[in-house]
Every structure is written in structure tokens, then in C-alpha cells.
XYZ file of N, CA, C and O in Angstrom:
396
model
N -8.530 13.180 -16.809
C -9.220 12.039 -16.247
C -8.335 11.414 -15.171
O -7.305 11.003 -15.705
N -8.348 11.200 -13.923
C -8.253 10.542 -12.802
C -7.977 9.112 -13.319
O -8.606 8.565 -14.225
N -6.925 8.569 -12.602
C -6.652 7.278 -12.717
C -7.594 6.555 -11.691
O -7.865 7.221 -10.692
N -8.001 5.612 -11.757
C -9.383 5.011 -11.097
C -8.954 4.245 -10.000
O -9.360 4.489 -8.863
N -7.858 2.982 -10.349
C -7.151 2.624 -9.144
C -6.153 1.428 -10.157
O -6.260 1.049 -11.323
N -4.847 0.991 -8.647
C -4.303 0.711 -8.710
C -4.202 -0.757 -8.066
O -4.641 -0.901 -6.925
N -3.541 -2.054 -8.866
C -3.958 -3.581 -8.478
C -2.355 -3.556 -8.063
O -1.393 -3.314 -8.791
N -2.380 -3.851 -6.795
C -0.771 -4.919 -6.281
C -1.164 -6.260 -6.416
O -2.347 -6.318 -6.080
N -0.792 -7.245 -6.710
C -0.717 -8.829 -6.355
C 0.128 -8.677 -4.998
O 0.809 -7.667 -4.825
N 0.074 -9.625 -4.109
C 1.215 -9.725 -3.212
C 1.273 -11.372 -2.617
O 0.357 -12.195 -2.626
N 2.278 -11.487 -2.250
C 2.460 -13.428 -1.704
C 1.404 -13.661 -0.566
O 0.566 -14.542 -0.762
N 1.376 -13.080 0.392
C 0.551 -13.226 1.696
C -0.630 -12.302 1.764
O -0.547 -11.194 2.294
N -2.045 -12.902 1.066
C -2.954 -11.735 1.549
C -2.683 -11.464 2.717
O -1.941 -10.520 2.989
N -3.239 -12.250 3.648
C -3.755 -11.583 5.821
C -2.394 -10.811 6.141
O -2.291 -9.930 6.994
N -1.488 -11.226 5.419
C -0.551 -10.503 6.112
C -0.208 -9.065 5.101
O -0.196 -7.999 5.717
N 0.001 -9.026 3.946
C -0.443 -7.760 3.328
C -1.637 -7.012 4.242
O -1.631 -5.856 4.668
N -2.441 -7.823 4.369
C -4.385 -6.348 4.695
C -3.840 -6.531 6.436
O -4.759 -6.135 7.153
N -3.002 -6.862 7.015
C -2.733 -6.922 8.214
C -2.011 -5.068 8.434
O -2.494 -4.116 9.047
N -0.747 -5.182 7.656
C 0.096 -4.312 7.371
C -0.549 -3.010 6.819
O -0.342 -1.958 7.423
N -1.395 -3.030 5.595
C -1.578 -2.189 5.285
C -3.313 -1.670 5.802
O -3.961 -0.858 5.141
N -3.768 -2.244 6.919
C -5.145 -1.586 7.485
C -4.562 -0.799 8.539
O -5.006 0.290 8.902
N -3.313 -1.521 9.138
C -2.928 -0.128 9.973
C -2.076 1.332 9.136
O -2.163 2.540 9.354
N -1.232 0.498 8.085
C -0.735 1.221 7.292
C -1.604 3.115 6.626
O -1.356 4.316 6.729
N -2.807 2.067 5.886
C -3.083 3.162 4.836
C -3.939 4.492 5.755
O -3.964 5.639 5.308
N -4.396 4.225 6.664
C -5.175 5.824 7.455
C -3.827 6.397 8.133
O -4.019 7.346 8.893
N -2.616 6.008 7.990
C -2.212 7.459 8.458
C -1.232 8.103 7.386
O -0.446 9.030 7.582
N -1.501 7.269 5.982
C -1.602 8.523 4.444
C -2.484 8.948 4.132
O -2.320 9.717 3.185
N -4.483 8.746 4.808
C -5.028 9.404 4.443
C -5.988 8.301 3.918
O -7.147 8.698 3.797
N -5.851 7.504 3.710
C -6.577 6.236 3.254
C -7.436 5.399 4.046
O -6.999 5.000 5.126
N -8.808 5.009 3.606
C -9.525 4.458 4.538
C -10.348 2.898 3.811
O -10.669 2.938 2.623
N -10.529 2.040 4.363
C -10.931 0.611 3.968
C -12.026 0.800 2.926
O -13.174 1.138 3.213
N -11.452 0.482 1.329
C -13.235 0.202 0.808
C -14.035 -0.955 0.636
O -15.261 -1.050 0.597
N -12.856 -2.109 0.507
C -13.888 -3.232 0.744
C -12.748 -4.644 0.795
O -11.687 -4.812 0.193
N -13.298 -5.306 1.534
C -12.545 -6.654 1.651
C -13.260 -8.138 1.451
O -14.387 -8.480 1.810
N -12.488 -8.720 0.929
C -13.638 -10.468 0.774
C -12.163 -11.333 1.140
O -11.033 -10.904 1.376
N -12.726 -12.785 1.072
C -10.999 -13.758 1.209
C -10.909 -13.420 0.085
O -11.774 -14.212 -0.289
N -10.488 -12.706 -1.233
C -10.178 -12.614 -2.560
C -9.192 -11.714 -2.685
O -8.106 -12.043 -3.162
N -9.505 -10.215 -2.186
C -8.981 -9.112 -2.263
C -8.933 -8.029 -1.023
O -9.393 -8.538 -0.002
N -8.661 -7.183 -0.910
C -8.971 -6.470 -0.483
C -8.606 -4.690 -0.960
O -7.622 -4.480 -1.669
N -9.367 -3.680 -0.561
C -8.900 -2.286 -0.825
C -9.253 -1.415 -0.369
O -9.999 -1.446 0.610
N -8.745 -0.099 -1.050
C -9.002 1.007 -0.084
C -9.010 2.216 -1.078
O -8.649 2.246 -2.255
N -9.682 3.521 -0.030
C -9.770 4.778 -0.699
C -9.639 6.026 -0.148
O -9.707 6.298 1.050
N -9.456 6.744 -1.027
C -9.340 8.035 0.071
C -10.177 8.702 1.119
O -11.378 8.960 1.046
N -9.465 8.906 1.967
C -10.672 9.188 3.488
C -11.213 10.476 2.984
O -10.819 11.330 2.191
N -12.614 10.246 3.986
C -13.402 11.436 3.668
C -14.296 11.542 2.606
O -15.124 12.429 2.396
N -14.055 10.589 1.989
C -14.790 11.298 0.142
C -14.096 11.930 -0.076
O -14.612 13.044 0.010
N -12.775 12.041 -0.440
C -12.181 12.955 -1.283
C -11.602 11.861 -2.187
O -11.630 10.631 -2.196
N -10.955 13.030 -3.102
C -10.979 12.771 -4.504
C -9.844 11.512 -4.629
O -9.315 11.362 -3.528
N -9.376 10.678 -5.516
C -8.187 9.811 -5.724
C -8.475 8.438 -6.151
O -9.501 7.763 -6.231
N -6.761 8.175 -6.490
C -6.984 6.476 -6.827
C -7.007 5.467 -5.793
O -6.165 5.515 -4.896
N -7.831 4.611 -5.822
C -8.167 3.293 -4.919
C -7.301 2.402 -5.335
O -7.090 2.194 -6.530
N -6.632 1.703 -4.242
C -5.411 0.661 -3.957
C -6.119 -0.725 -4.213
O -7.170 -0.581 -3.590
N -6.136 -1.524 -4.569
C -6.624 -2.827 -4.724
C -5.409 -3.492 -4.350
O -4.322 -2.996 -4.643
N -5.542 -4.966 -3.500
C -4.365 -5.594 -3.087
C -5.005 -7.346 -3.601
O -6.099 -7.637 -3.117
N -4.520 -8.121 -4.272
C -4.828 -9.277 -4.689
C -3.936 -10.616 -4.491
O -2.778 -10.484 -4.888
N -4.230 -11.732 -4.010
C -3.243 -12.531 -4.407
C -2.500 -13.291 -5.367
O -2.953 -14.186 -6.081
N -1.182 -12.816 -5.324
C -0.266 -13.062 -6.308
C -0.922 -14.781 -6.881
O -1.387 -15.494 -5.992
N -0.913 -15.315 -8.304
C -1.442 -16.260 -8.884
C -0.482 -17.022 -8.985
O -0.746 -18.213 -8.821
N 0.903 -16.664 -9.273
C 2.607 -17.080 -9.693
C 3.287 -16.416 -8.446
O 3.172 -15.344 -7.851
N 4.236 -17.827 -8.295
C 5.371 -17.814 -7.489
C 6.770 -16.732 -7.954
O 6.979 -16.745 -9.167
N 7.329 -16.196 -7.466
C 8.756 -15.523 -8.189
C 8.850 -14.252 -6.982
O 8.169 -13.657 -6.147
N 10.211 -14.330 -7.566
C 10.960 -12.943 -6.500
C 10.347 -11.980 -6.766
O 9.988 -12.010 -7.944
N 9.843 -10.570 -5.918
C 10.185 -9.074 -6.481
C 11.164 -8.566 -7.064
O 12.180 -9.012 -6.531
N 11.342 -8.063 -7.650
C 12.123 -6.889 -7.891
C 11.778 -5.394 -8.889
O 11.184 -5.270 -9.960
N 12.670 -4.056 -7.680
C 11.468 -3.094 -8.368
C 12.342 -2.471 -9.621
O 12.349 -1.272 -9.900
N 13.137 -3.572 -10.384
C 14.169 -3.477 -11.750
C 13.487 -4.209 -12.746
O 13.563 -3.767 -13.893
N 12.951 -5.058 -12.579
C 12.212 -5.694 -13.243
C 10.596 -4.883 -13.858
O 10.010 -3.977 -13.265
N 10.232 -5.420 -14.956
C 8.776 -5.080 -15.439
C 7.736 -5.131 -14.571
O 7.535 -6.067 -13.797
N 7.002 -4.064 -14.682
C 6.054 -4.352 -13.352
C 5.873 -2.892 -12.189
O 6.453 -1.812 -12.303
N 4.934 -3.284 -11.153
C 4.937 -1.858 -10.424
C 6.514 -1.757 -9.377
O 7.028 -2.683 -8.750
N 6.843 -0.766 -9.448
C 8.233 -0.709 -9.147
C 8.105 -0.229 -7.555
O 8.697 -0.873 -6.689
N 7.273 0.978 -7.205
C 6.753 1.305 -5.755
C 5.509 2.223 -5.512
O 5.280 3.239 -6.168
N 4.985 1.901 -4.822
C 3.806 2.628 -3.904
C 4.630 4.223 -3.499
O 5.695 4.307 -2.887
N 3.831 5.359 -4.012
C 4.789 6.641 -2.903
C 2.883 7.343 -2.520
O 1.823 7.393 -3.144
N 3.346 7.727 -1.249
C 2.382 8.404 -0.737
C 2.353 9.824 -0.284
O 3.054 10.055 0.701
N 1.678 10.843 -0.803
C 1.726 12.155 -0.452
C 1.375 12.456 1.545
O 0.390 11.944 2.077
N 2.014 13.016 2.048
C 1.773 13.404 3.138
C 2.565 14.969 3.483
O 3.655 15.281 3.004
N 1.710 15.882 4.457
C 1.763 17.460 4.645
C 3.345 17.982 5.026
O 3.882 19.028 4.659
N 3.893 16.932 5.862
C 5.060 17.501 6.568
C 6.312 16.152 6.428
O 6.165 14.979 6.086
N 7.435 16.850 6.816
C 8.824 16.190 6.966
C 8.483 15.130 8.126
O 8.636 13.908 8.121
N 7.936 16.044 9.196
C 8.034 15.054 10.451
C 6.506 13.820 10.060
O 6.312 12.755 10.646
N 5.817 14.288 9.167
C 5.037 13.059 8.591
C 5.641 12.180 8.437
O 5.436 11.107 9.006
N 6.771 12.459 7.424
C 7.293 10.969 6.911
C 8.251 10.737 7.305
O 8.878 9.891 6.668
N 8.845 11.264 8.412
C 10.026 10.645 9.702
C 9.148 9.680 10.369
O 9.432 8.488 10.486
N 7.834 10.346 10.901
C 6.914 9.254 11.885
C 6.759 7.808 10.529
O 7.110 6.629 10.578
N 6.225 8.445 9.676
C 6.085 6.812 8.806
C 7.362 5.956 8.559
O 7.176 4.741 8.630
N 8.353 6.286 8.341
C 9.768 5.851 8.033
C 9.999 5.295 9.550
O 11.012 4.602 9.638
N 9.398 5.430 10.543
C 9.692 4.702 11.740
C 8.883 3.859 11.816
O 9.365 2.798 12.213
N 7.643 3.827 11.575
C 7.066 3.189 11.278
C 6.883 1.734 10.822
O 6.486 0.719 11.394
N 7.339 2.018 9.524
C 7.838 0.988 8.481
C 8.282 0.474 8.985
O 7.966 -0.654 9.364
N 9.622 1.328 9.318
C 11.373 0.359 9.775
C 10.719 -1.021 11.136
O 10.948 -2.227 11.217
N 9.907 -0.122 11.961
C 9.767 -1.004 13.182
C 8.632 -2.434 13.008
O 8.179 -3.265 13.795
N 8.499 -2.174 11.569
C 7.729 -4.007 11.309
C 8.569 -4.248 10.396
O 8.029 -5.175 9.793
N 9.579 -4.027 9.860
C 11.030 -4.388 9.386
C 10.533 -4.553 8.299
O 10.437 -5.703 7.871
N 9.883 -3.009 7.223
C 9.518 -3.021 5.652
C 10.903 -2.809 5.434
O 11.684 -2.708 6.381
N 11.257 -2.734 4.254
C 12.587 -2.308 3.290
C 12.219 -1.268 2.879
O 11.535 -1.150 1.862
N 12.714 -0.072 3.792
C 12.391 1.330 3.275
C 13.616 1.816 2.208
O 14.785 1.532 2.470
N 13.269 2.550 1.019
C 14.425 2.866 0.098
C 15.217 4.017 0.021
O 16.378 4.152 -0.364
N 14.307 4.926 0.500
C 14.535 6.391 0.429
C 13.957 6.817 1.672
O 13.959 8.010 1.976
């Protein structure tokens, strides 16, 4: 059985669905639905996978991916130079890339 999808909370909706509408189509991911509440997404095409749900955080407090809780997002992509282009990516809206 397929995991159905996955809920982030995050501090800043507009600026989370800012980041991640340009973000998620070039892992393959395409918009499934947005309100001022939430927003999410799914795999392009009709193909198969889990849907990202992004919500706003209810409680104030730091991240950390040591702590209880979702630790990180990883995304499958075809090639090396895929995830050189995304790792530049990232870096150049100044995410905290780990690996």
C-alpha cells in the first residue's frame, strides 16, 4: 500500500508555496490544490506517489531535524547533474542544503 501523503507545518505559508511552486516541478511535482489554509501538490502527469501537503505551523519553536518529528524532505531525480542544478538552486535562495 502506497503512502497517501505527507503534512509539513511550516512558519510562513506565502513564503513556503512561494519557494516550493517554483521548487516542486523540477522533482517532478505539480500543484494539487491551494486555499489561505494550506496548500499541496502531486506527482506530474498522473503518475503514481505521495502528495506533499504544506500547513501552517499552529506553535511557535525552533526546527530541528534531531528532534521528534519530520527530519527531511529527499527527492528522487534521473541524474547527478539533476541534483548539482537543484543544489544550485537551493543554495541561490539561501536554503540550508545538508548533503
Amino acid at each position: 500500500m502506497p503512502l497517501g501523503h505527507i503534512g509539513v507545518n511550516v512558519r510562513e505559508l506565502a513564503q513556503a508555496r512561494a519557494y516550493y511552486d517554483e521548487f516542486m516541478p523540477l522533482v517532478g511535482f505539480e500543484s494539487f490544490f491551494a486555499t489561505d489554509e494550506e496548500f499541496s501538490y502531486r506527482p506530474a502527469g498522473g503518475k503514481p506517489g505521495t502528495y506533499l501537503f504544506f500547513y501552517p505551523a499552529l506553535e511557535d519553536g525552533d526546527y530541528s531535524r534531531h528532534r521528534p518529528g519530520l527530519q527531511h524532505l529527499a527527492f528522487m531525480v534521473k541524474t547527478r547533474q539533476d541534483v548539482d542544478r537543484l543544489n544550485e538552486w537551493a543554495t541561490e535562495r539561501g536554503a540550508n542544503v545538508l548533503y
